XYZ file of C-alpha atoms in Angstrom:
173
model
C 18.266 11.351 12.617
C 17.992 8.033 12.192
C 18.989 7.039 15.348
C 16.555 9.463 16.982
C 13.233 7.903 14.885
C 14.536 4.454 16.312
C 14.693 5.364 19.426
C 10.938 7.288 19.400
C 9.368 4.395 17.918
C 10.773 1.502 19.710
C 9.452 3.371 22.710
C 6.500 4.635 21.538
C 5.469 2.132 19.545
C 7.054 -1.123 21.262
C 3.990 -3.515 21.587
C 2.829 -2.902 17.574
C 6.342 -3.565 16.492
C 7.110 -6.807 14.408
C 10.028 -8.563 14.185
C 12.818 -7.000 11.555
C 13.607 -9.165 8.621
C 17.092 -9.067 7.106
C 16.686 -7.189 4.178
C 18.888 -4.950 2.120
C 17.774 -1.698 2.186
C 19.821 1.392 2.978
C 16.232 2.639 4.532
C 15.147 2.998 7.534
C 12.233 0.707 7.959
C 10.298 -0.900 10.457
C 7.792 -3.875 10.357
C 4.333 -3.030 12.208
C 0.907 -4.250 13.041
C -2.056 -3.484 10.164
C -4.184 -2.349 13.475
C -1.697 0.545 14.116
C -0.822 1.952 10.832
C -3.066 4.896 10.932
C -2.056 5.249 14.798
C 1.735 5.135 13.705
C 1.380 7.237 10.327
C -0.323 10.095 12.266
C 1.706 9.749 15.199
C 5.023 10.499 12.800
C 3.077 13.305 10.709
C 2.029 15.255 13.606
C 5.480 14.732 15.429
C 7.047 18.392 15.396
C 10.713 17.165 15.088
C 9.698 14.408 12.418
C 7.404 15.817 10.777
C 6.923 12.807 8.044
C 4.455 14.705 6.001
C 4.816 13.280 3.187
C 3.438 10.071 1.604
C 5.930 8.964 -1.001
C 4.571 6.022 -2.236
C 2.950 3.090 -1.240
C 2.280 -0.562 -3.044
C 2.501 -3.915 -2.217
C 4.635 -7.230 -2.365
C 2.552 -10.953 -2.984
C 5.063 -12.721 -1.671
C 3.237 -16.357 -2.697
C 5.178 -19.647 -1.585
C 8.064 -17.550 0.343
C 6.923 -15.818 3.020
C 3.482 -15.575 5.783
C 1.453 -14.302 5.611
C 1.284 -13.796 1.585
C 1.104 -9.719 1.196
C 3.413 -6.904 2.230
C 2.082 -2.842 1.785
C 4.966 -1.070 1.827
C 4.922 2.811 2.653
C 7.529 5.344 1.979
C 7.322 8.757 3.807
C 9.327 11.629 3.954
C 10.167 14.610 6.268
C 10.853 17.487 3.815
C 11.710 19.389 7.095
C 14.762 17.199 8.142
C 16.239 16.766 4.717
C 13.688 14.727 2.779
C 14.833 11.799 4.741
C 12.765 8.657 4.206
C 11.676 6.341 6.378
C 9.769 2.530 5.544
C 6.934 1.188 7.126
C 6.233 -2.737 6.259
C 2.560 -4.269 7.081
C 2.143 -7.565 6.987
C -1.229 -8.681 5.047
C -2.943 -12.261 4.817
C -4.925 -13.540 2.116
C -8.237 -11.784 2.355
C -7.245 -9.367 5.311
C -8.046 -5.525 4.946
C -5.792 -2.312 5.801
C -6.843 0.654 7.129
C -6.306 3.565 4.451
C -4.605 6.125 5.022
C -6.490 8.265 2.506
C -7.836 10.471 5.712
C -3.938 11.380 6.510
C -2.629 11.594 3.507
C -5.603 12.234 0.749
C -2.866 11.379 -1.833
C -3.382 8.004 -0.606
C -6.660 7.395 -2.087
C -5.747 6.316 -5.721
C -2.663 3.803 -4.724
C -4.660 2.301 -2.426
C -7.480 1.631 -5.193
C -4.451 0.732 -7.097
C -3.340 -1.989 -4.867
C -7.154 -3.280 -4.245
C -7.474 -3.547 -7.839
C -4.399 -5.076 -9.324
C -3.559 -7.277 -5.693
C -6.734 -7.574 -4.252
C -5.947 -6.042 -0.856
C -8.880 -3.809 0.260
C -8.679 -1.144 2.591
C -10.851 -0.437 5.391
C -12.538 3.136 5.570
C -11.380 4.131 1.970
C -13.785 6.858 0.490
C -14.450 4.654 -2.449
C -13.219 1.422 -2.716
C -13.526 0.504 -6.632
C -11.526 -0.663 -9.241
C -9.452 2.319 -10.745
C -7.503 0.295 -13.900
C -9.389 -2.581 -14.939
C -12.773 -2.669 -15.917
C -15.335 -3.114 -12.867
C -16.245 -7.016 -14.172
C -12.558 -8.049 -14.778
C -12.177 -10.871 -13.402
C -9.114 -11.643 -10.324
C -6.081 -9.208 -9.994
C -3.618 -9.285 -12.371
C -0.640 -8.683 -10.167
C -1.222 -11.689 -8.071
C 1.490 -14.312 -8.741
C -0.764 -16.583 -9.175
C -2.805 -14.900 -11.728
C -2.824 -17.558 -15.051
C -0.437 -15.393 -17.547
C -3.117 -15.916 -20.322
C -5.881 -14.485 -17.981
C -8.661 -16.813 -16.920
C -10.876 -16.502 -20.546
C -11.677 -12.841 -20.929
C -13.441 -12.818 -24.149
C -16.597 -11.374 -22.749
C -14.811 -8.481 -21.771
C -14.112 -7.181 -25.408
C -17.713 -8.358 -26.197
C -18.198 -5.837 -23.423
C -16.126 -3.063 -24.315
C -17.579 -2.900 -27.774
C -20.472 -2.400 -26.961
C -20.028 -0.097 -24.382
C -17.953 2.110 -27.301
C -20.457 0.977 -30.168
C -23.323 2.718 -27.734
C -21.122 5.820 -26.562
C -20.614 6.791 -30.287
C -23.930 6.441 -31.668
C -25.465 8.750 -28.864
C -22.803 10.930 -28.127
């Protein structure tokens, strides 16, 4: 199998392909262009001997000081037709740079992608509703970012906030 989804996508896909990294993975993975993600994801879904219909997981790496550009989203899909095998995509992501979701493929996409925007700061292009999902909508930065302080940048306000917000919620509820 593997050998067979190499061979597909180094044809099919050639001119989106990035360069492999050495990494140690037993995976299957392959390093592609943000522009052809959804192009690619589909593209494996709909393929009737692949059939990768399955989103897995996805998240992201900040790799800050190591590597360029800074981010990595990482996707993990499966083909529960040919064994559950899994297969990586890696997208490379600068500093400021959106995505295109994948929430129209794969509607299970729509939460980790908030996920990612709101703990890394990587926002994705066409995403039904790109909003915070974990911290509170005036939190200030992402806290996943390496280079978030480790104290947080003076969030006092926010409890200010918060008890209010409850203080109000139980007197008229």
């Amino acid at each position: 199998m593997k050998e067979k989804i190499t061979e597909y996508i180094n044809s099919k896909f050639s001119d989106v392909l990035l360069p492999q990294r050495d990494i140690n993975t037993n995976l299957l993975y392959f390093s592609i262009q943000k522009e052809a993600l959804p192009t690619v994801v589909q593209t494996l879904k709909d393929h009737p001997e692949f059939s990768f219909n399955y989103l897995n997981d996805l998240t992201s790496i900040d790799w800050l000081g190591k590597r360029e550009p800074r981010f990595e989203m990482i996707y993990l899909l499966r083909s529960p037709k040919n064994k559950h095998f899994r297969l990586q995509l890696r997208v490379p992501v600068g500093e400021g740079e959106e995505v295109p979701s994948l929430a129209g493929i794969f509607p299970a996409a729509n939460w980790p992608e908030r996920e990612v925007y709101d703990l890394m700061g990587i926002p994705f292009s066409s995403h039904p509703q790109m909003e915070r999902l974990i911290m509170p909508d005036n939190f200030v930065g992402h806290p996943l970012r390496k280079d978030y302080p480790l104290e947080g940048p003076g969030q006092d306000y926010l409890i200010e906030d918060l008890l209010t917000i409850h203080v109000s919620e139980d007197i008229t509820g």
